[in-house]
Structures are given as C-alpha cells and as structure tokens.
Coordinates of C-alpha atoms in Angstrom, one line a residue:
X1 CA -157.5 -49.3 108.8
X2 CA -154.2 -50.2 107.9
X3 CA -150.9 -50.7 110.5
X4 CA -147.2 -48.9 109.6
X5 CA -144.7 -50.5 111.8
X6 CA -141.3 -48.1 111.4
X7 CA -138.0 -47.7 113.3
X8 CA -135.7 -44.6 113.3
X9 CA -135.9 -41.0 112.2
X10 CA -139.3 -41.3 109.4
X11 CA -140.6 -38.3 110.9
X12 CA -141.7 -36.9 107.2
X13 CA -143.3 -39.8 106.4
X14 CA -145.1 -40.1 109.8
X15 CA -146.2 -36.6 109.9
X16 CA -148.2 -37.0 106.5
X17 CA -149.4 -40.5 107.8
X18 CA -150.7 -38.9 110.9
X19 CA -152.8 -36.1 109.5
X20 CA -154.6 -38.1 107.4
X21 CA -158.3 -38.3 107.6
X22 CA -159.6 -40.2 111.0
X23 CA -161.3 -43.1 110.2
X24 CA -159.7 -43.4 107.2
X25 CA -155.9 -42.7 108.8
X26 CA -153.1 -45.2 108.7
X27 CA -152.7 -46.5 112.6
X28 CA -148.9 -46.0 113.4
X29 CA -147.1 -48.8 115.1
X30 CA -143.3 -47.2 116.5
X31 CA -140.7 -49.7 117.8
X32 CA -137.5 -47.6 119.1
X33 CA -134.9 -47.2 121.7
X34 CA -136.2 -43.4 122.9
X35 CA -139.5 -41.1 122.8
X36 CA -138.4 -38.9 119.6
X37 CA -140.9 -36.7 117.7
X38 CA -141.7 -40.3 115.7
X39 CA -142.9 -41.9 118.7
X40 CA -144.9 -39.1 120.0
X41 CA -146.6 -39.0 116.4
X42 CA -147.5 -42.7 116.3
X43 CA -150.5 -44.1 117.9
X44 CA -148.8 -46.9 119.6
X45 CA -144.9 -46.6 121.1
X46 CA -143.2 -49.9 121.6
X47 CA -139.9 -49.3 123.6
X48 CA -137.2 -51.4 122.8
X49 CA -133.3 -52.1 123.6
X50 CA -131.5 -50.1 121.3
X51 CA -130.1 -52.2 118.1
X52 CA -133.2 -55.0 118.3
X53 CA -135.3 -53.7 115.9
X54 CA -134.4 -56.8 113.9
X55 CA -135.1 -59.5 117.1
X56 CA -138.1 -57.6 117.2
X57 CA -139.2 -58.7 113.5
X58 CA -138.6 -62.0 113.9
X59 CA -140.3 -62.3 117.3
X60 CA -143.4 -61.4 115.3
X61 CA -142.3 -63.7 112.2
X62 CA -142.2 -66.4 114.8
X63 CA -145.7 -65.9 116.1
X64 CA -146.9 -65.3 112.9
X65 CA -145.9 -68.7 111.8
X66 CA -146.9 -70.7 115.0
X67 CA -149.8 -69.6 114.5
X68 CA -150.2 -70.0 111.3
X69 CA -151.5 -66.3 110.4
X70 CA -149.2 -66.2 107.2
X71 CA -150.3 -67.6 103.8
X72 CA -149.2 -71.1 103.2
X73 CA -149.7 -71.3 99.3
X74 CA -147.3 -68.4 99.2
X75 CA -144.3 -69.5 101.2
X76 CA -145.1 -73.2 99.3
X77 CA -143.0 -72.4 96.7
X78 CA -140.4 -70.0 98.2
X79 CA -136.9 -71.7 98.7
X80 CA -135.3 -71.2 102.3
X81 CA -138.9 -71.3 104.2
X82 CA -138.8 -74.8 105.3
X83 CA -135.4 -76.9 105.5
X84 CA -133.7 -78.0 102.9
X85 CA -130.5 -80.3 101.6
X86 CA -128.3 -78.8 99.4
X87 CA -126.4 -80.9 96.7
X88 CA -124.2 -82.3 99.1
X89 CA -127.1 -83.5 100.6
X90 CA -126.5 -81.7 103.9
X91 CA -129.2 -80.6 105.8
X92 CA -129.8 -76.9 105.9
X93 CA -132.1 -74.6 108.5
X94 CA -135.0 -72.8 106.6
X95 CA -136.6 -69.6 108.1
X96 CA -139.3 -71.1 109.4
X97 CA -137.1 -73.8 111.6
X98 CA -135.0 -70.4 112.9
X99 CA -137.7 -68.2 114.0
X100 CA -139.4 -71.3 115.7
X101 CA -136.4 -72.1 117.5
X102 CA -134.5 -68.9 118.4
X103 CA -136.7 -66.4 118.6
X104 CA -140.1 -67.1 120.7
X105 CA -141.8 -64.5 122.1
X106 CA -140.5 -65.1 125.3
X107 CA -136.5 -65.0 124.0
X108 CA -137.2 -61.6 122.2
X109 CA -138.4 -60.0 125.6
X110 CA -135.3 -61.0 126.9
X111 CA -133.4 -59.3 123.8
X112 CA -135.9 -56.2 123.3
X113 CA -137.0 -55.6 126.7
X114 CA -140.7 -55.2 125.2
X115 CA -143.2 -57.2 127.1
X116 CA -144.4 -60.7 125.5
X117 CA -147.7 -60.0 125.8
X118 CA -147.0 -56.6 123.2
X119 CA -145.1 -59.2 121.2
X120 CA -148.1 -61.8 120.6
X121 CA -150.4 -58.7 120.0
X122 CA -148.4 -56.8 117.4
X123 CA -147.8 -59.8 115.6
X124 CA -151.7 -60.8 115.6
X125 CA -152.6 -57.6 114.3
X126 CA -150.1 -57.4 111.4
X127 CA -150.9 -60.7 110.2
X128 CA -155.0 -59.9 110.1
X129 CA -154.1 -56.5 108.7
X130 CA -154.7 -56.2 105.1
X131 CA -152.3 -54.7 103.7
X132 CA -149.6 -54.2 106.0
X133 CA -146.5 -52.2 105.8
X134 CA -143.6 -52.7 108.0

C-alpha cells in the first residue's frame, strides 16, 4: 500500500484514490488546518496550524535523516545535502544540518500543533513505503 500526503483542496484526486479497490487502494494522509472535504476522504487527518505545512515536511525529513531511513547512496552526490564550503572558503549549512538543528519533532510539534509522536510515526511510515508520494 502506498501513502499519499497532501495538503489543500485536492478533492478530485482524493476522490479517485479513495474509490480504488480495497487492498489495492492508496492510503491517504491529509495534513491541513481544517476538516474539509479532502480531510473527510482521507484515511488519516493530521490537524496542523494554518501555514505550517512546510514545517511539517521538514520535521518529517528530520526524523528520516536522524534515523537514517533514506538512501545514503542517493544523496551522496547531491549538492547541498551535507555542509559545504563556498568558493571563498566560507562554511555553508547543508539541508541535513538545517533540519537536524531546527526541525526536531518537538520543535515541529510546537510550530504545527501536531503531536510529536504523530510526526515521528508519519516520517517512519513515509520512509518505509515504496513508492511514497507527497
């Protein structure tokens, strides 16, 4: 079963996914600030504060990186994942350092209003599901 995380009024796509045959159907996780038609069609609704979708995504990334649930081979050649030095020798923060420092589940819980345990659960489920779609 694959998972689809979505936020916003994606009712048409959700309806098609929700009507798939049970057992073959995509599991839908909706993250958004209000109970909407989209949220009602989802298998799970994660209530978050308005405008905090990006913080939630970075919190998921933090858990995935901290627990090494990602393909290290894939990111090995990706510029900007690890810290780097620019042409003048100045240190620059990479994505990995940023999310580990600023987007721990506890902090993301404060920002979004979602429970820390829910953030960790979503991140682990997302990381182990192949293919996962966000």
